Coordinates of C-alpha atoms in Angstrom, one line a residue:
Chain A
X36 CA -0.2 19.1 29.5
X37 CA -1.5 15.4 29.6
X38 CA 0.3 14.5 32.6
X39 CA -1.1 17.4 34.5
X40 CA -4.5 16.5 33.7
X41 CA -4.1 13.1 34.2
X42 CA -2.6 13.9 38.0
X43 CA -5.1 16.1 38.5
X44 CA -7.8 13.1 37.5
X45 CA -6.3 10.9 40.1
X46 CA -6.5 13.9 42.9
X47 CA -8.7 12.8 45.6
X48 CA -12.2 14.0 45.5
X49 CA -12.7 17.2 47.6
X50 CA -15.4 19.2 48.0
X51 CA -13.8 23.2 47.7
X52 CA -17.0 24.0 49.1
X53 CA -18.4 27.2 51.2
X54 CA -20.9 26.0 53.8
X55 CA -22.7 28.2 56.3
X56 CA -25.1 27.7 59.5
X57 CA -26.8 30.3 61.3
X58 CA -29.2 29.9 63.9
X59 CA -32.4 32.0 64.7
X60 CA -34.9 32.7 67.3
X61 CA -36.8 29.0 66.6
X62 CA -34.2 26.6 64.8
X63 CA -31.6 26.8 62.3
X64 CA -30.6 27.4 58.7
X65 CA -28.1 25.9 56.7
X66 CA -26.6 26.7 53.2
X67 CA -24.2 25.2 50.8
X68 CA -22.6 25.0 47.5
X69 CA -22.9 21.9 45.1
X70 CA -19.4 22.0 43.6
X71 CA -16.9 18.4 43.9
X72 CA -13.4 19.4 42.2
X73 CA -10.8 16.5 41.4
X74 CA -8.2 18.8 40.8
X75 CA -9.5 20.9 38.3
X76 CA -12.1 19.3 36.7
X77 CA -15.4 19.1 38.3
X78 CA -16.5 16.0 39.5
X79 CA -20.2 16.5 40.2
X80 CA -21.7 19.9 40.2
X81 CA -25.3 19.2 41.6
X82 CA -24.2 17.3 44.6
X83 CA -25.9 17.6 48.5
X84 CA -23.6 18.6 51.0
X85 CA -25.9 19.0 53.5
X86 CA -26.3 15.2 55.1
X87 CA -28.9 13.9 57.5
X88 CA -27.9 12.6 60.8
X89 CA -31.4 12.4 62.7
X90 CA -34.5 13.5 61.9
X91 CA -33.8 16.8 63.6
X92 CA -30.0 17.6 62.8
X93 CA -27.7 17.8 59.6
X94 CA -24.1 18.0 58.9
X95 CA -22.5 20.5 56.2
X96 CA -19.3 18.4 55.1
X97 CA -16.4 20.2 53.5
X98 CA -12.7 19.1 52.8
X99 CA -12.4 15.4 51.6
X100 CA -15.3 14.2 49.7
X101 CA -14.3 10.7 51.6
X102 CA -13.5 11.4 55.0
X103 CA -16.5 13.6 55.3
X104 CA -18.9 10.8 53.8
X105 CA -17.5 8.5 56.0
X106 CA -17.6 10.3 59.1
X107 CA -21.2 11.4 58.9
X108 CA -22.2 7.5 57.8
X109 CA -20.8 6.3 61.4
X110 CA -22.4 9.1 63.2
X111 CA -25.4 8.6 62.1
X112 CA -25.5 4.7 62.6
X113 CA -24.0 5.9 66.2
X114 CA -26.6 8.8 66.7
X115 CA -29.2 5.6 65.7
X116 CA -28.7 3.3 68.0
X117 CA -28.2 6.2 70.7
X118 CA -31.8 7.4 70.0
X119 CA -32.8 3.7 70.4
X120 CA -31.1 3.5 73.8
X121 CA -32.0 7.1 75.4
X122 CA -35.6 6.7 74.0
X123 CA -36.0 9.9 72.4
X124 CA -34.4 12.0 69.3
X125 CA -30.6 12.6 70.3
X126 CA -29.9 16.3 70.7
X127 CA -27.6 18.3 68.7
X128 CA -24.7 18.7 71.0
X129 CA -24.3 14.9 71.3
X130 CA -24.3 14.9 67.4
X131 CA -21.4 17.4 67.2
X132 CA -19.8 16.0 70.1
X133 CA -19.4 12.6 68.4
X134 CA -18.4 14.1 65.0
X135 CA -16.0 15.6 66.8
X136 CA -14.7 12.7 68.7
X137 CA -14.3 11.4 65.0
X138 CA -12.3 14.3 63.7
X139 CA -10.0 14.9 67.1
X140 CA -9.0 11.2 67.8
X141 CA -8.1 10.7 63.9
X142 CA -6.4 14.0 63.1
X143 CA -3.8 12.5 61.4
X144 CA -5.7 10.8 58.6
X145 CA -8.5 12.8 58.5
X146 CA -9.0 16.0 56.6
X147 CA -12.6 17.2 57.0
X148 CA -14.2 20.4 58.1
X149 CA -17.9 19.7 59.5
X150 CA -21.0 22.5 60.6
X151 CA -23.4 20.7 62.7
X152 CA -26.8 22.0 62.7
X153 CA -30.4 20.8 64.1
X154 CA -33.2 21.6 66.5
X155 CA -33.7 19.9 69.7
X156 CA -36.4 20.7 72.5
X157 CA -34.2 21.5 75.5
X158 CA -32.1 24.3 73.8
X159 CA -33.6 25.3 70.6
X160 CA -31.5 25.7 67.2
X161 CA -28.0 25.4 68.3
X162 CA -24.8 25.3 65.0
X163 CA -21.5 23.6 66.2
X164 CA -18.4 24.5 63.8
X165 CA -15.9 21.6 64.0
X166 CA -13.0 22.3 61.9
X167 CA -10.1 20.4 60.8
X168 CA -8.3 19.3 63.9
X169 CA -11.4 18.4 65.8
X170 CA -12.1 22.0 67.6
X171 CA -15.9 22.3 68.6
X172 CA -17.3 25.6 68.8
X173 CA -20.8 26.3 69.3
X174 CA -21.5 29.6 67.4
X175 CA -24.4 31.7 66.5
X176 CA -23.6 30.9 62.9
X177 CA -20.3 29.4 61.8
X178 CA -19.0 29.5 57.9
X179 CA -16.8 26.5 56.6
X180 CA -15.1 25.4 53.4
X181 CA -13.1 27.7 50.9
X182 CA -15.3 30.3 50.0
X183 CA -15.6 31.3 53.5
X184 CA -12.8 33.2 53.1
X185 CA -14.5 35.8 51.8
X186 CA -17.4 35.6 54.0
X187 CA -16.1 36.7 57.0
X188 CA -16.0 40.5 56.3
X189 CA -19.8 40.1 55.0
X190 CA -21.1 38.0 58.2
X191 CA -19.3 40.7 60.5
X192 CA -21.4 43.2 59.2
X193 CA -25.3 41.5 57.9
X194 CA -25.3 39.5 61.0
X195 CA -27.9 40.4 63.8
X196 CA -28.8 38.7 67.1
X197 CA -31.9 36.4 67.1
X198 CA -35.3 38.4 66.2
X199 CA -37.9 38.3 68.8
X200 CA -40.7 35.6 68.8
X201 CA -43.0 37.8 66.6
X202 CA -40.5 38.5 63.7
X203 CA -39.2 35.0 63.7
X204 CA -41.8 33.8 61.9
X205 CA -40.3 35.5 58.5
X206 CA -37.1 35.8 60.0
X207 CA -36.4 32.3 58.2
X208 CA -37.3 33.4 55.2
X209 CA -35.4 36.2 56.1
X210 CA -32.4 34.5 57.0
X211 CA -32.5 31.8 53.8
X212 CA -32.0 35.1 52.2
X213 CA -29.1 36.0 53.7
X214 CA -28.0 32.5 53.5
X215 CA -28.2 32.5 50.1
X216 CA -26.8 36.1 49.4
X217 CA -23.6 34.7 51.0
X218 CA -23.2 31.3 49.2
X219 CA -23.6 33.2 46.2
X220 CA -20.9 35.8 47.2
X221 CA -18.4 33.0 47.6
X222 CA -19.4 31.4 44.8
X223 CA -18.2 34.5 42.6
X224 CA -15.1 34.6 43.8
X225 CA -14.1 31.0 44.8
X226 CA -13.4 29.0 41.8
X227 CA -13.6 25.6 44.0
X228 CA -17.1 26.5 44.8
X229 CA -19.9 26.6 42.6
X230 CA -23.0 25.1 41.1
X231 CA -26.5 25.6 43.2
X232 CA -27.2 26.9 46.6
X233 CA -29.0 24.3 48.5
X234 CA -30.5 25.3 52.0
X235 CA -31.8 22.9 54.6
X236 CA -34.3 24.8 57.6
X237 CA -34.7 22.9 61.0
X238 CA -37.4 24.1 63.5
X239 CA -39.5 22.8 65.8
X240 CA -42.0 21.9 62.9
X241 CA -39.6 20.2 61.4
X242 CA -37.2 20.6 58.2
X243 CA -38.0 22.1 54.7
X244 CA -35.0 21.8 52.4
X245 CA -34.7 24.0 49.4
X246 CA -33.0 24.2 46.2
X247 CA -31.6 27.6 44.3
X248 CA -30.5 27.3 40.6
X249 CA -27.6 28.9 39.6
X250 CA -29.5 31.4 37.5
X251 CA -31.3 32.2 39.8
X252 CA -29.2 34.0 42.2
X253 CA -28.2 37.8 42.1
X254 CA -25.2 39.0 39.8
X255 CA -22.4 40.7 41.9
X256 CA -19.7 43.0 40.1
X257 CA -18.4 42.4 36.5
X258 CA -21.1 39.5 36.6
X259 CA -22.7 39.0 33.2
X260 CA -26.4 38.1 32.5
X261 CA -27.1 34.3 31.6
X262 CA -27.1 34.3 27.7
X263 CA -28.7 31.8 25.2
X264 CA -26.2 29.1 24.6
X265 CA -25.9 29.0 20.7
X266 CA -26.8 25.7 20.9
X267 CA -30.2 26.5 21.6
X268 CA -30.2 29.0 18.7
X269 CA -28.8 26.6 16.0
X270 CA -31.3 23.8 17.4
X271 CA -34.6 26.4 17.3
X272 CA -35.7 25.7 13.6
X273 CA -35.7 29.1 11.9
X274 CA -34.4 29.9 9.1
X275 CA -31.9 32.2 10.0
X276 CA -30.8 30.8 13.6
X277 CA -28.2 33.5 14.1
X278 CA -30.9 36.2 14.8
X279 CA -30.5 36.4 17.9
X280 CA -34.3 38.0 19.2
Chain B
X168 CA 21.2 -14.1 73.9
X169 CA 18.6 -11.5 73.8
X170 CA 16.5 -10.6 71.3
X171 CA 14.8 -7.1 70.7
X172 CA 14.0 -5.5 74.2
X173 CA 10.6 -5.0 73.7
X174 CA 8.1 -7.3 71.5
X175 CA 5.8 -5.2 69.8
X176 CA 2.3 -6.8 69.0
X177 CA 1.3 -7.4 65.7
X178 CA -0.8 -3.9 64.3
X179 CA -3.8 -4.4 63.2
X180 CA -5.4 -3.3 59.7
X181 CA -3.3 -2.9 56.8
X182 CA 0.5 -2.2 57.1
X183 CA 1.2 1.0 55.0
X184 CA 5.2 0.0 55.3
X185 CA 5.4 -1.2 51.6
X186 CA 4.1 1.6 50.1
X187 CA 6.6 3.8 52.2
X188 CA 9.0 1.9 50.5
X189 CA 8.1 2.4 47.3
X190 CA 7.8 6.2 47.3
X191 CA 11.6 6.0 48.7
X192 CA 12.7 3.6 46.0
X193 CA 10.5 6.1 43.2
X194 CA 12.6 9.5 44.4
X195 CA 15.6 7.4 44.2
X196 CA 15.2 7.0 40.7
X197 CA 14.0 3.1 40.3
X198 CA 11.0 2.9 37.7
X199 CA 8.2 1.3 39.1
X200 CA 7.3 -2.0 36.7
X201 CA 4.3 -0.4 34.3
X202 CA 1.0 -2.1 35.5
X203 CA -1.8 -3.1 33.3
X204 CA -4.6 -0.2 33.5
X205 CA -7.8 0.1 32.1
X206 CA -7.1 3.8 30.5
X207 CA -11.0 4.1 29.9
X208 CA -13.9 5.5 29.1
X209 CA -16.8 4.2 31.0
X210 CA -20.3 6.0 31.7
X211 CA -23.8 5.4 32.9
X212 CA -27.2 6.7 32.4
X213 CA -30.3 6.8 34.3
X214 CA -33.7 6.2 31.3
X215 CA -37.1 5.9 32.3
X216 CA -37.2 2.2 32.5
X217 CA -33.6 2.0 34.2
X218 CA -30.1 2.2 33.6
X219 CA -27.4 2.0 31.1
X220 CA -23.7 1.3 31.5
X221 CA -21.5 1.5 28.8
X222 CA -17.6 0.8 28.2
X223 CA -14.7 0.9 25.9
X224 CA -12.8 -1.6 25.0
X225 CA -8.9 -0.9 25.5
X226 CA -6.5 -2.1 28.3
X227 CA -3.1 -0.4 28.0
X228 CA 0.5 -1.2 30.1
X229 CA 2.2 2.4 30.1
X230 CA 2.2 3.0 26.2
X231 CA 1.4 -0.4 24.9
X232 CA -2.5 -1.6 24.0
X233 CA -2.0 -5.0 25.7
X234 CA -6.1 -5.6 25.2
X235 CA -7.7 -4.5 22.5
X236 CA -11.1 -6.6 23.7
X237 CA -11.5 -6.5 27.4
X238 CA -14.6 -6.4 29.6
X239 CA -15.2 -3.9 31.8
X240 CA -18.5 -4.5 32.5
X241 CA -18.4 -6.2 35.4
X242 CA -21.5 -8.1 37.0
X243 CA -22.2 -7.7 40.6
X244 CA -25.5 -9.3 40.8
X245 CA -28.4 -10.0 38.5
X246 CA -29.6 -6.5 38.2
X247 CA -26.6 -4.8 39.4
X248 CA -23.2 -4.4 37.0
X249 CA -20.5 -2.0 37.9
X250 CA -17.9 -0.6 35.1
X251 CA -14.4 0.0 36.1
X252 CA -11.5 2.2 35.6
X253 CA -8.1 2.1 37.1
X254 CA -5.4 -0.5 37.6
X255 CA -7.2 -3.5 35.9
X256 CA -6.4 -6.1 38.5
X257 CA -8.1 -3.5 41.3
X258 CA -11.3 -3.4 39.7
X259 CA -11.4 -6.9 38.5
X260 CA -10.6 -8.2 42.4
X261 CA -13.1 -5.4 43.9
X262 CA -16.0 -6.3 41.9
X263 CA -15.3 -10.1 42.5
X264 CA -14.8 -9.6 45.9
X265 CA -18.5 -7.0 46.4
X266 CA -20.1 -9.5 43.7
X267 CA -19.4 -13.2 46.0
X268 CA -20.7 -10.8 49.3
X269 CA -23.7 -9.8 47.8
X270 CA -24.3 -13.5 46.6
X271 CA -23.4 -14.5 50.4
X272 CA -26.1 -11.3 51.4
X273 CA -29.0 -12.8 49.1
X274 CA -28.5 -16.1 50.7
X275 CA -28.9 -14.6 54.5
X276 CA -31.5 -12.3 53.7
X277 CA -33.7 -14.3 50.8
X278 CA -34.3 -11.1 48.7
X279 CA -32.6 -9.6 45.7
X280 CA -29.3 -7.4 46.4
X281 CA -30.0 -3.4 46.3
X282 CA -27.3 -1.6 44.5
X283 CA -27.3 1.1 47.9
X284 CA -26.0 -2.5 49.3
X285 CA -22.8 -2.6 46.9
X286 CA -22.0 1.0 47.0
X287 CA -21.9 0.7 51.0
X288 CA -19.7 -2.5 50.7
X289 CA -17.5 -1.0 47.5
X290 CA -17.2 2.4 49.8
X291 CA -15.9 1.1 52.8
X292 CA -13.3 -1.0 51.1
X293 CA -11.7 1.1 49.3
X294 CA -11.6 3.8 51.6
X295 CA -10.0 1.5 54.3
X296 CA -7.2 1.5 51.6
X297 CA -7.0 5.1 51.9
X298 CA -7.0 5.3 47.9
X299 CA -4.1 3.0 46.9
X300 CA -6.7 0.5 45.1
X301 CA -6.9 2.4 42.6
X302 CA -10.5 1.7 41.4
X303 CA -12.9 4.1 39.7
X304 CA -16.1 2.7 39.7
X305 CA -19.7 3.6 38.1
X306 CA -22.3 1.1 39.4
X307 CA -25.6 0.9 38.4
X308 CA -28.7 -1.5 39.0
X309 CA -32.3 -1.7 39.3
X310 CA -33.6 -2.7 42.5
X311 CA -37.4 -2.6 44.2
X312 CA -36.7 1.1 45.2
X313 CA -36.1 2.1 41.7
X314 CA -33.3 2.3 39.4
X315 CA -29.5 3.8 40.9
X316 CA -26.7 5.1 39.1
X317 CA -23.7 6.2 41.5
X318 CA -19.9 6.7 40.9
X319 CA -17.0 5.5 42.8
X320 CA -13.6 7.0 43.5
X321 CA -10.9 5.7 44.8
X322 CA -10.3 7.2 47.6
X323 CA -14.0 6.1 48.9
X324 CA -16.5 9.0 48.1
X325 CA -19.5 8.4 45.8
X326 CA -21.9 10.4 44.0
X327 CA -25.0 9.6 43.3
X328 CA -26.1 11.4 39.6
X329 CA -28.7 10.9 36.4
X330 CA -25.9 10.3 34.5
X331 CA -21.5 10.1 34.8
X332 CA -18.3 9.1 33.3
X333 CA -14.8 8.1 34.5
X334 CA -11.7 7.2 33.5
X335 CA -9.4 9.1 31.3
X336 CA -12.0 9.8 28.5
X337 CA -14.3 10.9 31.0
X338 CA -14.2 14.7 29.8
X339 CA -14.5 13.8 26.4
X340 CA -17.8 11.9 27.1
X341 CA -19.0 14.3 30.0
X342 CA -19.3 16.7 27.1
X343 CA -21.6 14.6 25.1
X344 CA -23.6 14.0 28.2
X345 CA -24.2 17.6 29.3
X346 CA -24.8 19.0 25.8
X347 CA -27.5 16.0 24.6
X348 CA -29.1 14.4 27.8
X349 CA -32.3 14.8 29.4
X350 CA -34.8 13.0 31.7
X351 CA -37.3 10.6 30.1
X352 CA -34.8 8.8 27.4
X353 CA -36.4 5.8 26.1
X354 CA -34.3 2.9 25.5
X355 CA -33.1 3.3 22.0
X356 CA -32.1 6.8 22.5
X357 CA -30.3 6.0 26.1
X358 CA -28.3 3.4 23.9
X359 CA -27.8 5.8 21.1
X360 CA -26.6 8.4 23.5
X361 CA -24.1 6.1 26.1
X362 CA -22.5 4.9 22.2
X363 CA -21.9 8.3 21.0
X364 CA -20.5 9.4 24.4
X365 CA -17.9 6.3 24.6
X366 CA -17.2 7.0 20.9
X367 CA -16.4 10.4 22.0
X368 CA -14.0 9.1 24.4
X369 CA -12.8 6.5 21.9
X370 CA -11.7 8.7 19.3
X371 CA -10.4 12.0 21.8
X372 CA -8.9 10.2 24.4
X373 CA -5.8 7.8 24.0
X374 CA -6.3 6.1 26.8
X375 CA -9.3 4.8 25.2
X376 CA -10.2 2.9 22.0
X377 CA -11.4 -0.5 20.4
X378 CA -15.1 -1.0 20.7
X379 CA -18.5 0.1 22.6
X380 CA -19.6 -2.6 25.2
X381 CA -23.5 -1.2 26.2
X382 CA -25.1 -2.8 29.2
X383 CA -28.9 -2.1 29.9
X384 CA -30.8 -2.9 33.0
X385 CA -34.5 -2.5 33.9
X386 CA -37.0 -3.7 36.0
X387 CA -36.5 -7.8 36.0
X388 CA -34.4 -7.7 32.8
X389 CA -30.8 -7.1 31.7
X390 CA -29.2 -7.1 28.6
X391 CA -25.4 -7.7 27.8
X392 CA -24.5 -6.0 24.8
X393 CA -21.0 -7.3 24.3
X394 CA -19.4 -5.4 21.2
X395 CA -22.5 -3.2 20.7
X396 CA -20.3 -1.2 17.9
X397 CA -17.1 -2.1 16.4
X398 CA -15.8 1.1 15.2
X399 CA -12.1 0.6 14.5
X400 CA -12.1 -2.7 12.8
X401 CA -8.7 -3.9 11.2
X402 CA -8.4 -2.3 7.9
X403 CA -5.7 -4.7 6.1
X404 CA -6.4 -8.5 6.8
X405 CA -3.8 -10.7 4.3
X406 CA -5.8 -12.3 1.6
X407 CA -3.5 -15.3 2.2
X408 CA -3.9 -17.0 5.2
X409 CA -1.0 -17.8 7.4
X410 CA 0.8 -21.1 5.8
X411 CA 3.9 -22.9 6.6
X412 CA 6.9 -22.3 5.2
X413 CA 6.9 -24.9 2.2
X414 CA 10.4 -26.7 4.1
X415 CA 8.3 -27.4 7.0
X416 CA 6.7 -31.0 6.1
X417 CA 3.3 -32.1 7.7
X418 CA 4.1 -35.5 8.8
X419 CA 0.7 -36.1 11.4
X420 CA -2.2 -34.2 12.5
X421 CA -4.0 -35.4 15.4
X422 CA -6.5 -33.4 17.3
X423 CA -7.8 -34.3 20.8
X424 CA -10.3 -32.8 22.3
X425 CA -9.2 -31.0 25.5
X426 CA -13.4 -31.5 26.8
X427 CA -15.4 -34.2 26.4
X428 CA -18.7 -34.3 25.8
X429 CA -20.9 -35.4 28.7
X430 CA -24.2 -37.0 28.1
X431 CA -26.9 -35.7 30.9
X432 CA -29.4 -38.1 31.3
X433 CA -32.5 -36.6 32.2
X434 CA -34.6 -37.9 35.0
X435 CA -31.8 -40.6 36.4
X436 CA -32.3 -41.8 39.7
X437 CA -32.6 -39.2 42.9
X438 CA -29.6 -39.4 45.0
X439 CA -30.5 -41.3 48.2
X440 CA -29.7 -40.1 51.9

């Protein structure tokens, strides 16, 4: 038993992870989990797996806590000094492209999947799925990581082609909604995903990042309430802590 | 007289070859020679003024304590330290290695190192080894954009958290953490908290043991607690000291000092071009 835990200790950091992008009529949303698993034990549960490349376009990383990392750091200084030659914000298909030059020309070492998101001004909110291998897709929206396993049937069904200028105003909200609906889906049923739901929005206003709790999402099936943690009760100075109000 | 057909340039970047090696020699049955490793318990917490780094004591080689008083506090730069777990010899040559590159840094650029600086040089190292230095790393420092706490594997990711453990008793003090921090600690209670949480790994984790080294950092200031708590002193010390057996006849002693002392003369004369 102390071997095992002690291999497991040594596992490399990897993010089980469920990330999602979707894109609407006016930009982009993206969602993740905040779980890091070495083996079993989990590593940080409040980290950001949504990472800024440019000012207009993030990256979901999932897979190795490492490679990821370290793919998105030399994009971004690449995506840097590409804005400072072209003169203007890069746009997202040259971010995804060159994440996925990363991931394609170093297959063999690497073992990342990536959803690159942003908003540029010549084609709107565009999400490029680059899985492990160094495919790029450009999807509507595009789910990553192990949770998404159980996303797929969910997506095939909630999802609906871009609203119309009018609605798209709330459609964000709308679609955060959604977003977070699903993250919290997978988290119920993926034990290497947990933790918070965090939730980047890129438009052409710019982007608003936001942060759900874990009590604060909905309870599927068999899911129980949050209770008091005894502790609280046997701190509260009463008299008779095991009353539980 | 030919040699090989073809002459194959030198690869670059680290050759890989040795460690095939090893894993052949491992399934064949040949034990690997037991390496000295910082079993650990090492942690680090973000206060209100700053940080604070704390450590155990204990280096082991497989079963045997070979240590019972190391440091693991390593210092990186003035306000920066960095604790270590792992293969002793990896952390020891990483920090020295990130610690004489920042010094080199602070000499370019004239300003104070930034501990973002030393996770981006620890990072890239040890990912380039894809994991076989085997050094798990919590570094912390107060810099002019605040103070940082961030953890290290060794594979090359980082975390960047309020407070974290590593090493082998890193469950038993992630329990202490999560039940009894929160934001605003002043300094006593930081300290209080980082002892209780290595004594936690002390006592629950073998891996771990000896005593508490505490490290505190703040704005301008650091402060080395070396031995901050000794909780497992030696509980039978012979009244008698150790003597000679009474055959043994003391003919001489000399002593000669190994250093002598220098007299510095204040205010001598400049040296001249």
């Amino acid at each position: 038993m102390n071997m095992d835990l002690k291999k497991d200790l040594d596992a490399p950091h990897s993010m089980g992870t469920t990330i999602i992008g979707v894109t609407y009529n006016g930009g982009v949303v993206l969602g993740a989990d905040s779980r890091t698993s070495t083996g079993v034990y989990v590593a940080n549960r409040a980290s950001d797996k949504i990472t800024q490349l440019t000012d207009n376009v993030y990256v979901c990383r999932s897979g190795s806590a490492a490679d990821s990392q370290i793919v998105s750091d030399y994009v971004r200084y690449f995506l840097h000094q590409h804005t400072i030659q072209q003169g203007q914000p890069a746009t997202v298909k040259v971010a995804a492209n060159l994440v996925r030059l990363l991931s394609y020309n170093n297959k063999d070492i690497l073992q990342t999947g990536m959803i690159v998101g942003g908003w540029d001004k010549y084609e709107g909110g565009k999400i490029y799925g680059i899985p492990l291998g160094g495919t790029i897709i450009e999807q509507p929206f595009s789910i990553g990581g192990s949770g998404s396993s159980y996303l797929y049937g969910f997506f095939d069904q909630a999802w609906k082609e871009g609203m119309t200028k009018d609605e798209a105003e709330l459609f964000d909200i709308l679609l955060q909604q959604l977003v977070v609906k699903a993250v919290s889906l997978a988290i119920a049923r993926d034990g290497a995903s947990g933790g918070v739901v965090r939730t980047v929005i890129i438009n052409s206003e710019g982007v608003t990042r936001n942060f759900y709790p874990g009590d604060k999402l909905p309870l599927w099936h068999e899911e129980l309430e949050p209770q008091n943690s005894l502790l609280d009760i046997l701190n509260a100075s009463s008299p008779e802590p095991m009353n539980i109000q | 007289m030919s040699k090989s057909a073809v002459e194959v340039p030198p690869r670059c970047g680290f050759s890989f070859d040795l460690c095939r090696r090893n894993a052949m020699l491992s399934e064949k049955g040949v034990q690997a020679p037991s390496y000295r490793k910082t079993g650990t318990t090492i942690v680090g917490l973000v206060f209100q003024d700053g940080v604070i780094l704390g450590a155990d004591t204990r280096a082991t080689e497989g079963p045997i304590v070979c240590d019972k008083n190391c440091e693991k506090i390593h210092y990186m730069a003035p306000n920066i330290y960095c604790c270590g777990a792992g293969t002793a010899a990896d952390t020891e040559a990483v920090t020295d290695m990130v610690s004489s590159q920042l010094q080199l840094h602070r000499h370019h650029t004239g300003r104070e190192s930034r501990v973002i600086t030393a996770l981006t040089l620890l990072k890239k190292h040890l990912f380039n080894y894809q994991g076989h230095v085997q050094a798990a790393l919590v570094l912390g420092g107060v810099d002019i954009t605040g103070p940082h706490l961030h953890t290290i594997y060794p594979h090359g990711s980082t975390d960047t958290l309020p407070f974290a453990t590593m090493g082998s008793g890193s469950l038993a003090a992630m329990a202490i953490f999560e039940t009894k921090y929160k934001e605003g600690l002043t300094s006593d209670e930081g300290i209080k908290l980082v002892t209780e949480a290595i004594c936690s790994g002390i006592f629950n984790d073998l891996g771990s043991g000896s005593n508490v080294d505490v490290c505190v950092i703040t704005k301008g200031h650091k402060e080395y607690l070396r031995n901050h708590l000794l909780p497992n002193p030696r509980t039978y010390v012979s009244p008698k000291d150790y003597s000679l057996s009474k055959k043994t006849e003391v003919l001489l002693t000399k002593i000669t000092p190994l250093k002598e002392k220098v007299q510095v003369i204040e205010r001598g004369d400049a040296m001249e071009e």
